Tab-separated table of C-alpha atoms and ligand atoms in Angstrom:
chain	number	residue	atom	x	y	z
A	1	MET	CA	32.474	1.339	-18.657
A	2	SER	CA	31.017	1.182	-14.975
A	3	THR	CA	32.668	2.126	-12.262
A	4	SER	CA	30.934	-0.153	-10.087
A	5	ASN	CA	32.702	-3.472	-8.064
A	6	LYS	CA	28.675	-4.991	-8.044
A	7	THR	CA	29.337	-8.863	-9.075
A	8	LYS	CA	26.336	-9.831	-11.259
A	9	HIS	CA	24.684	-12.336	-8.891
A	10	GLU	CA	24.981	-9.569	-5.860
A	11	PRO	CA	21.771	-7.898	-4.868
A	12	THR	CA	22.485	-4.758	-3.588
A	13	VAL	CA	20.360	-2.414	-1.078
A	14	LEU	CA	21.330	1.062	-1.012
A	15	LEU	CA	20.432	1.914	2.685
A	16	GLY	CA	20.147	5.982	2.884
A	17	VAL	CA	19.877	7.247	7.053
A	18	THR	CA	19.119	10.236	7.322
A	19	GLY	CA	19.599	12.284	11.041
A	20	CYS	CA	16.775	11.542	13.599
A	21	ILE	CA	16.192	9.567	16.268
A	22	ALA	CA	15.194	6.578	14.552
A	23	ALA	CA	18.382	6.336	12.899
A	24	TYR	CA	19.471	3.306	15.046
A	25	LYS	CA	17.147	1.120	13.832
A	26	ALA	CA	18.696	1.667	10.524
A	27	CYS	CA	21.095	-1.136	11.898
A	28	GLU	CA	17.698	-3.716	12.598
A	29	LEU	CA	16.724	-3.345	8.843
A	30	LEU	CA	20.471	-3.802	7.487
A	31	ARG	CA	20.501	-6.881	9.472
A	32	SER	CA	16.839	-7.619	8.221
A	33	LEU	CA	17.730	-7.432	4.602
A	34	GLN	CA	21.126	-9.325	4.804
A	35	LYS	CA	19.406	-12.130	6.382
A	36	SER	CA	17.299	-12.397	3.657
A	37	GLY	CA	20.455	-12.113	1.192
A	38	ALA	CA	20.904	-8.996	-0.120
A	39	ARG	CA	24.229	-7.093	0.127
A	40	VAL	CA	23.696	-3.597	1.972
A	41	LYS	CA	25.852	-0.737	1.519
A	42	VAL	CA	24.862	2.530	3.631
A	43	VAL	CA	25.370	5.988	2.565
A	44	MET	CA	24.491	8.886	5.743
A	45	THR	CA	23.562	12.424	5.890
A	46	PRO	CA	26.199	14.037	7.907
A	47	MET	CA	23.580	14.740	10.623
A	48	ALA	CA	22.649	10.939	10.784
A	49	ALA	CA	26.469	10.384	11.665
A	50	GLU	CA	25.498	12.363	14.594
A	51	PHE	CA	23.369	10.002	15.587
A	52	VAL	CA	25.106	6.441	14.591
A	53	THR	CA	28.272	6.290	13.991
A	54	PRO	CA	29.547	5.164	9.971
A	55	ALA	CA	31.372	2.917	12.220
A	56	THR	CA	28.785	1.043	13.355
A	57	PHE	CA	27.377	0.449	9.911
A	58	LYS	CA	30.236	-0.366	8.470
A	59	ALA	CA	30.861	-3.010	11.282
A	60	LEU	CA	27.667	-4.472	10.073
A	61	SER	CA	27.370	-4.410	6.661
A	62	GLY	CA	31.035	-4.741	5.951
A	63	GLU	CA	31.343	-2.547	3.808
A	64	GLU	CA	32.622	0.930	3.722
A	65	VAL	CA	30.217	3.786	4.628
A	66	ALA	CA	29.098	6.374	1.996
A	67	ILE	CA	29.217	9.613	3.930
A	68	ALA	CA	31.303	12.574	2.385
A	69	PRO	CA	30.822	13.356	-1.515
A	70	ILE	CA	34.702	12.564	-2.230
A	71	ASP	CA	35.511	9.981	0.461
A	72	ASP	CA	36.899	6.795	-1.935
A	73	PRO	CA	39.938	7.541	-3.932
A	74	ALA	CA	38.726	4.552	-5.945
A	75	ARG	CA	35.571	6.199	-6.803
A	76	PRO	CA	36.319	9.754	-7.543
A	77	ILE	CA	32.476	10.663	-8.553
A	78	HIS	CA	31.102	8.488	-5.521
A	79	HIS	CA	27.344	9.540	-6.049
A	80	ILE	CA	27.432	8.085	-9.677
A	81	SER	CA	28.966	5.100	-8.612
A	82	LEU	CA	26.796	4.180	-5.517
A	83	ALA	CA	23.710	4.899	-7.679
A	84	GLU	CA	24.997	2.576	-9.973
A	85	GLU	CA	25.424	-0.224	-7.685
A	86	ALA	CA	21.811	0.354	-6.223
A	87	ASP	CA	19.544	-2.156	-7.518
A	88	VAL	CA	16.971	-0.668	-4.765
A	89	PHE	CA	17.647	2.693	-2.726
A	90	VAL	CA	15.917	2.823	0.254
A	91	ILE	CA	15.839	5.652	2.839
A	92	ALA	CA	15.313	4.752	6.252
A	93	PRO	CA	14.340	7.212	8.425
A	94	ALA	CA	13.837	10.027	6.360
A	95	THR	CA	13.209	13.207	7.586
A	96	ALA	CA	11.111	15.817	6.934
A	97	ASN	CA	14.604	17.997	5.893
A	98	THR	CA	15.482	14.772	3.371
A	99	ILE	CA	11.929	14.082	1.818
A	100	ASN	CA	11.115	17.880	1.138
A	101	LYS	CA	14.784	17.920	-0.764
A	102	LEU	CA	14.080	15.064	-2.672
A	103	ALA	CA	10.512	16.524	-3.508
A	104	ASN	CA	12.358	19.726	-4.861
A	105	GLY	CA	15.622	18.035	-6.879
A	106	VAL	CA	17.890	19.082	-4.099
A	107	ALA	CA	20.991	17.734	-4.490
A	108	ASP	CA	23.348	19.135	-1.495
A	109	ASN	CA	24.890	16.167	0.284
A	110	LEU	CA	25.561	12.119	-0.628
A	111	LEU	CA	22.578	10.987	-0.239
A	112	THR	CA	20.406	13.492	-2.016
A	113	THR	CA	22.662	13.452	-4.581
A	114	THR	CA	22.581	9.413	-5.287
A	115	ALA	CA	18.764	9.985	-4.703
A	116	LEU	CA	18.945	12.201	-7.938
A	117	ALA	CA	21.263	10.140	-10.127
A	118	THR	CA	19.892	6.550	-9.592
A	119	GLU	CA	17.585	5.350	-11.513
A	120	ALA	CA	16.629	2.020	-8.997
A	121	PRO	CA	13.356	1.998	-7.461
A	122	LEU	CA	13.411	4.458	-4.498
A	123	ILE	CA	11.358	3.278	-0.968
A	124	ILE	CA	10.684	6.025	1.813
A	125	ALA	CA	10.082	4.924	5.184
A	126	PRO	CA	9.531	8.469	6.938
A	127	ALA	CA	10.071	9.101	10.723
A	128	MET	CA	9.666	12.639	12.238
A	129	ASN	CA	7.112	14.934	14.463
A	130	VAL	CA	3.692	14.612	14.012
A	131	HIS	CA	3.527	18.121	13.183
A	132	MET	CA	6.078	18.065	10.596
A	133	TRP	CA	4.661	14.960	9.358
A	134	ARG	CA	1.292	16.768	8.617
A	135	ASP	CA	2.987	20.191	7.308
A	136	GLU	CA	1.111	20.879	4.331
A	137	VAL	CA	4.715	21.127	2.312
A	138	THR	CA	5.722	17.617	4.057
A	139	GLN	CA	2.410	16.250	2.547
A	140	GLU	CA	2.964	17.927	-0.881
A	141	SER	CA	6.743	16.685	-1.069
A	142	MET	CA	5.484	12.963	-0.555
A	143	ASP	CA	2.651	13.120	-2.731
A	144	ARG	CA	5.219	13.948	-5.560
A	145	LEU	CA	7.580	11.818	-4.522
A	146	TYR	CA	4.560	9.300	-4.848
A	147	GLU	CA	3.559	10.500	-7.953
A	148	ARG	CA	6.983	10.245	-9.167
A	149	GLY	CA	7.099	6.086	-8.470
A	150	ALA	CA	8.904	6.026	-4.681
A	151	VAL	CA	7.059	3.549	-2.762
A	152	ILE	CA	6.247	4.871	0.545
A	153	VAL	CA	6.295	3.094	3.639
A	154	GLU	CA	3.843	4.983	5.864
A	155	PRO	CA	4.912	5.696	9.456
A	156	GLU	CA	3.150	4.246	12.276
A	157	SER	CA	1.129	6.793	14.871
A	158	GLY	CA	2.118	5.854	18.417
A	159	TYR	CA	4.193	7.807	21.471
A	160	LEU	CA	7.127	9.897	19.386
A	161	ALA	CA	10.693	10.591	21.224
A	162	CYS	CA	9.720	14.656	21.412
A	163	GLY	CA	6.323	13.479	23.953
A	164	ASP	CA	4.034	13.729	21.328
A	165	VAL	CA	1.230	11.600	20.061
A	166	GLY	CA	0.756	10.773	16.284
A	167	GLU	CA	1.298	9.823	13.148
A	168	GLY	CA	5.967	10.000	12.692
A	169	ARG	CA	7.045	6.993	14.184
A	170	LEU	CA	9.174	5.004	11.880
A	171	ALA	CA	7.103	2.164	10.206
A	172	ALA	CA	7.603	-1.759	11.721
A	173	ILE	CA	11.103	-2.783	10.564
A	174	GLU	CA	9.807	-5.819	8.751
A	175	ASP	CA	7.452	-3.807	6.931
A	176	ILE	CA	10.361	-1.634	5.344
A	177	ALA	CA	12.591	-4.823	4.793
A	178	GLN	CA	9.965	-6.508	3.374
A	179	ALA	CA	8.805	-3.730	0.807
A	180	THR	CA	12.198	-3.088	0.231
A	181	LEU	CA	12.618	-7.128	-1.002
A	182	ALA	CA	9.913	-6.888	-2.994
A	183	GLU	CA	11.391	-4.112	-5.065
A	184	LEU	CA	14.366	-6.358	-5.311
A	185	SER	CA	12.682	-8.834	-7.019
A	186	ARG	CA	10.038	-6.896	-8.447
A	187	SER	CA	9.030	-8.654	-11.894
A	188	ARG	CA	7.003	-7.237	-14.692
A	189	ASP	CA	5.173	-10.533	-14.891
A	190	MET	CA	1.466	-8.233	-15.100
A	191	GLU	CA	3.013	-6.539	-18.163
A	192	GLY	CA	-0.091	-6.593	-21.281
A	193	LYS	CA	-2.816	-7.437	-18.716
A	194	SER	CA	-5.295	-5.569	-17.182
A	195	LEU	CA	-7.012	-5.572	-13.555
A	196	LEU	CA	-10.510	-4.017	-12.705
A	197	ILE	CA	-10.060	-3.501	-8.594
A	198	THR	CA	-13.269	-2.313	-6.480
A	199	ALA	CA	-12.429	-0.934	-3.233
A	200	GLY	CA	-13.604	1.030	-0.022
A	201	PRO	CA	-17.060	0.937	1.356
A	202	THR	CA	-19.884	2.379	-0.224
A	203	ARG	CA	-22.522	5.116	1.300
A	204	GLU	CA	-26.120	4.609	1.470
A	205	HIS	CA	-27.410	8.542	2.029
A	206	LEU	CA	-30.753	8.408	3.903
A	207	ASP	CA	-30.456	12.375	3.429
A	208	PRO	CA	-27.547	14.577	2.748
A	209	ALA	CA	-26.144	13.974	6.035
A	210	ARG	CA	-26.637	10.321	7.310
A	211	PHE	CA	-25.529	7.413	5.542
A	212	LEU	CA	-25.432	3.628	6.143
A	213	SER	CA	-21.400	2.414	5.854
A	214	ASN	CA	-18.885	0.518	6.901
A	215	PRO	CA	-15.294	1.119	8.352
A	216	SER	CA	-13.578	-0.153	5.157
A	217	SER	CA	-10.547	2.199	4.199
A	218	GLY	CA	-9.887	0.767	0.496
A	219	LYS	CA	-6.221	0.115	1.763
A	220	THR	CA	-6.383	-3.506	0.269
A	221	GLY	CA	-7.636	-2.931	-3.063
A	222	TYR	CA	-5.358	0.324	-3.403
A	223	LEU	CA	-2.138	-1.894	-2.378
A	224	ILE	CA	-3.587	-4.592	-5.049
A	225	ALA	CA	-3.738	-2.395	-7.337
A	226	GLU	CA	-0.285	-0.499	-6.635
A	227	GLU	CA	1.199	-3.739	-6.777
A	228	ALA	CA	0.035	-4.604	-9.857
A	229	ALA	CA	0.596	-1.524	-11.783
A	230	ARG	CA	4.125	-1.637	-10.570
A	231	ARG	CA	4.185	-5.215	-12.199
A	232	GLY	CA	3.351	-3.684	-15.529
A	233	ALA	CA	-0.727	-4.135	-15.267
A	234	ARG	CA	-3.186	-1.821	-16.448
A	235	ILE	CA	-5.705	-0.925	-13.439
A	236	ALA	CA	-9.480	0.564	-13.129
A	237	LEU	CA	-9.630	0.810	-9.617
A	238	VAL	CA	-13.534	1.617	-8.631
A	239	SER	CA	-13.318	2.968	-5.399
A	240	GLY	CA	-16.340	4.205	-2.359
A	241	PRO	CA	-15.100	6.948	-0.190
A	242	THR	CA	-11.641	7.026	1.086
A	243	ASP	CA	-8.617	9.550	2.110
A	244	LEU	CA	-5.967	7.167	0.080
A	245	LYS	CA	-4.448	9.203	-3.065
A	246	ASP	CA	-5.053	7.537	-6.005
A	247	PRO	CA	-2.751	4.602	-6.382
A	248	PHE	CA	0.793	4.818	-8.823
A	249	GLY	CA	0.002	4.400	-12.213
A	250	CYS	CA	-3.933	3.568	-11.492
A	251	SER	CA	-6.732	4.745	-13.568
A	252	VAL	CA	-9.768	5.649	-10.516
A	253	VAL	CA	-12.996	6.627	-10.721
A	254	ARG	CA	-14.505	7.671	-7.476
A	255	VAL	CA	-18.176	7.067	-6.310
A	256	THR	CA	-20.593	6.834	-3.090
A	257	SER	CA	-23.247	4.506	-3.482
A	258	ALA	CA	-23.224	0.560	-4.361
A	259	GLU	CA	-25.770	1.598	-7.553
A	260	GLU	CA	-22.933	4.084	-8.726
A	261	MET	CA	-20.312	1.476	-8.078
A	262	LEU	CA	-21.853	-1.204	-10.120
A	263	GLU	CA	-22.305	1.736	-12.969
A	264	ALA	CA	-18.758	2.230	-12.742
A	265	ALA	CA	-17.659	-1.064	-13.056
A	266	GLU	CA	-20.239	-2.260	-15.557
A	267	GLN	CA	-18.382	0.336	-17.521
A	268	ALA	CA	-14.613	-0.481	-16.858
A	269	PHE	CA	-15.491	-4.040	-17.193
A	270	ALA	CA	-16.556	-3.394	-20.719
A	271	GLU	CA	-14.138	-1.081	-21.716
A	272	LEU	CA	-11.469	-2.799	-20.194
A	273	GLU	CA	-12.048	-6.398	-20.868
A	274	PRO	CA	-9.816	-7.395	-17.841
A	275	ASP	CA	-7.820	-10.528	-17.132
A	276	ALA	CA	-8.785	-10.251	-13.908
A	277	ALA	CA	-11.127	-8.602	-11.741
A	278	VAL	CA	-10.671	-8.277	-7.999
A	279	PHE	CA	-13.612	-7.006	-5.487
A	280	THR	CA	-12.313	-6.204	-2.410
A	281	ALA	CA	-15.081	-3.297	-1.617
A	282	ALA	CA	-17.096	-3.584	1.297
A	283	VAL	CA	-20.267	-2.945	-0.553
A	284	ALA	CA	-23.391	-1.949	1.918
A	285	ASP	CA	-26.233	-4.933	1.355
A	286	PHE	CA	-28.906	-2.765	1.835
A	287	ARG	CA	-29.668	1.320	0.894
A	288	PRO	CA	-32.500	3.280	2.532
A	289	LEU	CA	-35.701	2.493	0.350
A	290	GLU	CA	-35.903	6.554	0.286
A	291	ARG	CA	-33.511	9.086	0.246
A	292	SER	CA	-34.511	12.463	1.629
A	293	GLN	CA	-33.636	15.547	-0.716
A	294	GLN	CA	-33.733	17.492	2.640
A	295	LYS	CA	-31.751	16.518	6.126
A	296	LEU	CA	-34.519	14.295	8.047
A	297	LYS	CA	-35.799	16.261	11.321
A	298	LYS	CA	-36.113	14.551	14.400
A	299	GLY	CA	-39.803	15.705	14.283
A	300	ASP	CA	-42.620	13.614	16.136
A	301	ARG	CA	-41.078	10.661	15.011
A	302	GLY	CA	-40.915	9.685	18.820
A	303	ARG	CA	-38.452	7.535	20.498
A	304	GLU	CA	-39.027	4.434	17.816
A	305	THR	CA	-38.755	4.944	14.122
A	306	THR	CA	-38.695	2.565	11.401
A	307	LEU	CA	-36.066	2.625	8.665
A	308	GLN	CA	-37.109	0.973	5.458
A	309	LEU	CA	-34.261	-0.831	3.707
A	310	VAL	CA	-33.923	-2.569	-0.079
A	311	ALA	CA	-31.240	-4.820	-1.581
A	312	ASN	CA	-28.455	-3.012	-3.675
A	313	PRO	CA	-27.097	-4.863	-6.684
A	314	ASP	CA	-24.469	-7.158	-6.230
A	315	ILE	CA	-21.698	-5.647	-8.299
A	316	MET	CA	-19.188	-9.412	-7.901
A	317	ALA	CA	-22.232	-11.876	-9.242
A	318	THR	CA	-23.612	-9.129	-11.656
A	319	LEU	CA	-19.812	-9.271	-13.535
A	320	ALA	CA	-19.083	-12.695	-12.652
A	321	ALA	CA	-21.972	-14.222	-14.579
A	322	ASP	CA	-21.042	-13.308	-17.331
A	323	LYS	CA	-17.021	-13.093	-17.146
A	324	GLY	CA	-16.039	-15.252	-19.880
A	325	LEU	CA	-12.077	-15.748	-19.188
A	326	THR	CA	-11.874	-13.280	-16.906
A	327	TYR	CA	-10.065	-14.371	-13.350
A	328	VAL	CA	-12.607	-13.528	-10.861
A	329	VAL	CA	-11.571	-12.650	-7.114
A	330	GLY	CA	-13.892	-11.902	-4.261
A	331	PHE	CA	-13.199	-11.184	-0.854
A	332	ALA	CA	-15.158	-12.254	2.424
A	333	ALA	CA	-15.004	-10.548	5.831
A	334	GLU	CA	-16.269	-13.215	8.216
A	335	THR	CA	-16.630	-13.096	11.825
A	336	GLN	CA	-17.490	-16.801	12.221
A	337	ASP	CA	-16.705	-20.377	9.913
A	338	VAL	CA	-14.471	-17.973	7.919
A	339	ILE	CA	-13.117	-20.517	5.372
A	340	GLU	CA	-16.783	-22.138	4.890
A	341	ALA	CA	-18.524	-18.764	4.237
A	342	ALA	CA	-15.880	-18.282	1.626
A	343	ALA	CA	-15.926	-21.833	0.045
A	344	ALA	CA	-19.785	-21.297	-0.255
A	345	LYS	CA	-19.031	-17.650	-1.818
A	346	LEU	CA	-17.029	-19.491	-4.823
A	347	GLU	CA	-20.196	-20.924	-5.541
A	348	THR	CA	-22.698	-18.214	-5.200
A	349	LYS	CA	-20.761	-15.766	-6.858
A	350	ASN	CA	-19.019	-17.895	-9.601
A	351	ALA	CA	-15.657	-16.544	-8.098
A	352	ASP	CA	-12.398	-18.393	-9.088
A	353	MET	CA	-11.048	-17.879	-5.331
A	354	ILE	CA	-12.121	-15.780	-2.264
A	355	VAL	CA	-10.019	-14.368	-0.114
A	356	ALA	CA	-11.352	-14.999	3.072
A	357	ASN	CA	-10.147	-12.925	6.284
A	358	ASP	CA	-11.633	-12.785	10.255
A	359	VAL	CA	-12.189	-9.637	11.125
A	360	SER	CA	-13.739	-10.792	14.448
A	361	ASP	CA	-10.162	-9.641	15.456
A	362	PRO	CA	-10.719	-5.716	15.556
A	363	THR	CA	-6.593	-5.225	15.122
A	364	LEU	CA	-7.120	-7.003	11.312
A	365	GLY	CA	-9.254	-6.959	8.207
A	366	PHE	CA	-10.728	-3.403	8.156
A	367	ALA	CA	-8.656	-0.343	8.245
A	368	SER	CA	-5.573	-2.440	9.585
A	369	ALA	CA	-2.004	-2.214	8.227
A	370	HIS	CA	-1.662	-5.615	8.631
A	371	ASN	CA	-3.898	-8.972	7.949
A	372	ARG	CA	-4.119	-12.594	7.633
A	373	TRP	CA	-5.479	-14.012	4.412
A	374	HIS	CA	-6.815	-17.495	3.676
A	375	PHE	CA	-6.521	-17.720	-0.581
A	376	VAL	CA	-9.875	-20.571	-1.326
A	377	SER	CA	-10.284	-21.838	-4.604
A	378	LYS	CA	-11.458	-24.935	-6.174
A	379	ASP	CA	-7.640	-26.087	-5.262
A	380	GLY	CA	-8.080	-25.574	-1.559
A	381	VAL	CA	-6.982	-23.326	1.125
A	382	GLU	CA	-3.634	-21.629	1.833
A	383	SER	CA	-3.436	-19.461	4.587
A	384	THR	CA	-0.860	-16.674	5.175
A	385	GLU	CA	0.589	-15.328	8.420
A	386	ILE	CA	0.043	-12.030	9.880
A	387	LEU	CA	1.425	-9.519	7.268
A	388	HIS	CA	1.282	-6.218	6.006
A	389	LYS	CA	-1.320	-5.251	3.519
A	390	ARG	CA	1.682	-4.860	0.675
A	391	THR	CA	3.027	-8.032	1.854
A	392	LEU	CA	-0.497	-9.643	0.903
A	393	ALA	CA	-0.939	-7.910	-2.330
A	394	GLY	CA	2.090	-9.256	-3.703
A	395	LEU	CA	0.974	-12.726	-2.793
A	396	LEU	CA	-1.916	-12.523	-4.122
A	397	VAL	CA	-0.974	-10.593	-7.391
A	398	ASP	CA	1.524	-13.206	-7.968
A	399	ARG	CA	-1.320	-15.250	-7.943
A	400	ILE	CA	-3.436	-13.577	-10.491
A	401	ALA	CA	-0.015	-13.868	-12.603
A	402	GLU	CA	0.026	-17.193	-12.387
A	403	ALA	CA	-4.002	-17.670	-13.178
A	404	THR	CA	-4.289	-15.220	-16.148
B	526	PMT	O1	-10.528	-1.392	2.923
B	526	PMT	P1	-9.803	-2.348	4.259
B	526	PMT	O2	-9.819	-1.257	5.284
B	526	PMT	O3	-8.227	-2.692	3.631
B	526	PMT	O4	-10.548	-3.442	4.649
B	526	PMT	C1	-10.400	-4.617	3.822
B	526	PMT	C2	-11.860	-5.387	3.798
B	526	PMT	C3	-11.734	-6.332	5.022
B	526	PMT	C4	-13.386	-4.567	3.593
B	526	PMT	C5	-11.462	-6.413	2.346
B	526	PMT	O5	-10.156	-7.448	2.826
B	526	PMT	C6	-13.017	-7.308	2.267
B	526	PMT	O6	-12.825	-8.012	2.859
B	526	PMT	N1	-14.075	-7.245	1.643
B	526	PMT	C7	-14.816	-7.888	1.458
B	526	PMT	C8	-16.036	-7.377	2.699
B	526	PMT	C9	-17.122	-8.046	2.602
B	526	PMT	O7	-17.810	-8.692	3.879
B	526	PMT	O8	-17.472	-8.508	1.257
B	526	PMT	P2	-19.166	-9.482	1.203
B	526	PMT	O9	-18.952	-10.482	1.810
B	526	PMT	O10	-20.514	-9.169	1.552
B	526	PMT	O11	-19.234	-9.941	-0.412
B	526	PMT	C10	-18.255	-10.534	-0.962
B	526	PMT	C11	-17.987	-10.189	-2.233
B	526	PMT	O12	-18.752	-9.798	-2.633
B	526	PMT	C12	-16.787	-9.411	-2.243
B	526	PMT	O13	-16.048	-9.826	-2.667
B	526	PMT	C13	-17.335	-7.805	-2.129
B	526	PMT	O14	-16.903	-6.873	-2.721
B	526	PMT	C14	-18.784	-8.328	-3.111
B	526	PMT	N2	-19.966	-7.769	-3.121
B	526	PMT	C15	-20.319	-8.077	-1.837
B	526	PMT	C16	-22.196	-6.979	-2.156
B	526	PMT	C17	-22.952	-6.693	-3.000
B	526	PMT	N3	-23.602	-5.477	-2.975
B	526	PMT	N4	-21.624	-6.253	-4.086
B	526	PMT	C18	-20.704	-6.922	-4.202
B	526	PMT	O15	-19.509	-6.481	-5.281
C-alpha cells in the first residue's frame, strides 16, 4: 500500500531546490506552476536552506517542506513517499554539486535520495559559474543524465552572480515552467508512429578550408525530434553540422552537404516509411560548381573573382513529390511577406503544412532559444506567441499526432 496522500486528480510537481544564489528564483517557479493548476511540494538540500528559508517555501506552497531525511513522523521513509507522490520532479536551480551526484547515483541527502528513488520524469535546470558549467566533469554528468532521459532546460548566458560573464545563469522561469508542465501532461500519442526529420545547416565546400553555409543551429529540428521521441515515436534525424548532442531516443545520421543530406534522407524515408516528414534544415540552395581538393590560394586572382555556383537538389520537394500517405511539414524562414511566401511553398513543395518564421528580427529564428511560428496549411493560418523552441516543438507534434 502506498503511503502517499496524493489525491487522484491532483498533479504533483516535486520542486527540488539546491544551494546557490538562484535559489530565490524557485519561489517564482513555484508560483508559476501553481497558477497552472499543479500542486507543488518542495524538497531542499541543507545548503539551499542557507539561501532561502524552508518557511518561505512552506508559506508559498501550503505544504510541508522536505529537507531532513527523517522529518515527517507520518512518513518514516520520506524519500520513498516523496518519490511516489511526484508526477514530475524538477530540480531548479540545480548546482554542479547536485548534478554530479545525480549522474553518479550518489544519494546523500533527501533531494538526491528522492531523485534516485523516483520513477517520475526528471527535469534539470542548472545554475552555476561559467567555469563550473564548462568543466568536463559537469558536462559529462549532463550527458549522462540526458542519455538516461532527463529533460535539460539549458542555462542562459549573461552576467553571473560571481561577476563572470558566460553560460550558467538559470534559464527563464517561464521556460522551466513550460518544460515542467509539458512533462506533467505528456501523452504517448506518437506511439507506433515514425518521423523523418532534417535539421541544421548544410555546408557547401569550395575547398577543404572554406564553405558556404548559414547560421542554423539545428535546435529546432533536434527539439522536435526529442519531443516526438518522448511521446513514443521512432525518429530518424538527418542532421547537418551542429554542436548539439544526439536528441534523446533518436537515431541520427550526420551529414555535411545538401547532396549528402538528400542521400541520407532518401534512405531513411525508404527504410522508415514515415508517418510524417519534417524538413527544418536550412539547406544551402547552391554549391560551388567545383570543389578544390587543395586549399585555394589568393594567388593572382586580383581584387575581384567570380565564384560559379550550381543549384542543390531540393530534398523536401524530391521526397514530397512521391510522399504517399506521409504528412509533410516544411519550414520557411522569411524576412518579408512571411505568410504569403509560406502559402506559396505549400503548393510548390507538395507540403501539408509550412511552418513560417520571420527571421527579420535577429533575436528570433536562426540559433535563438525562442521563436514565433505561423502554422500555414490549407485550413488557414495559426500564429503562436513568442515561445521557447521546446514549447513550439510540442505544439507542432500535437498537430502531427492529430494529422497522422
Ligand atoms: O536550426 P535553428 O537555429 O533552430 O533555426 C531554425 C530555422 C530558422 C533554420 C528553421 O526554423 C527554418 O526556418 N528552416 C527553413 C529554412 C529555409 O529558409 O528554408 P527554405 O525556404 O530555403 O526552404 C523551404 C523548405 O524546403 C524547408 O523545409 C527546407 O528544409 C526545405 N529545403 C529547402 C532547400 C533544399 N535544397 N532542400 C530542402 O529540403
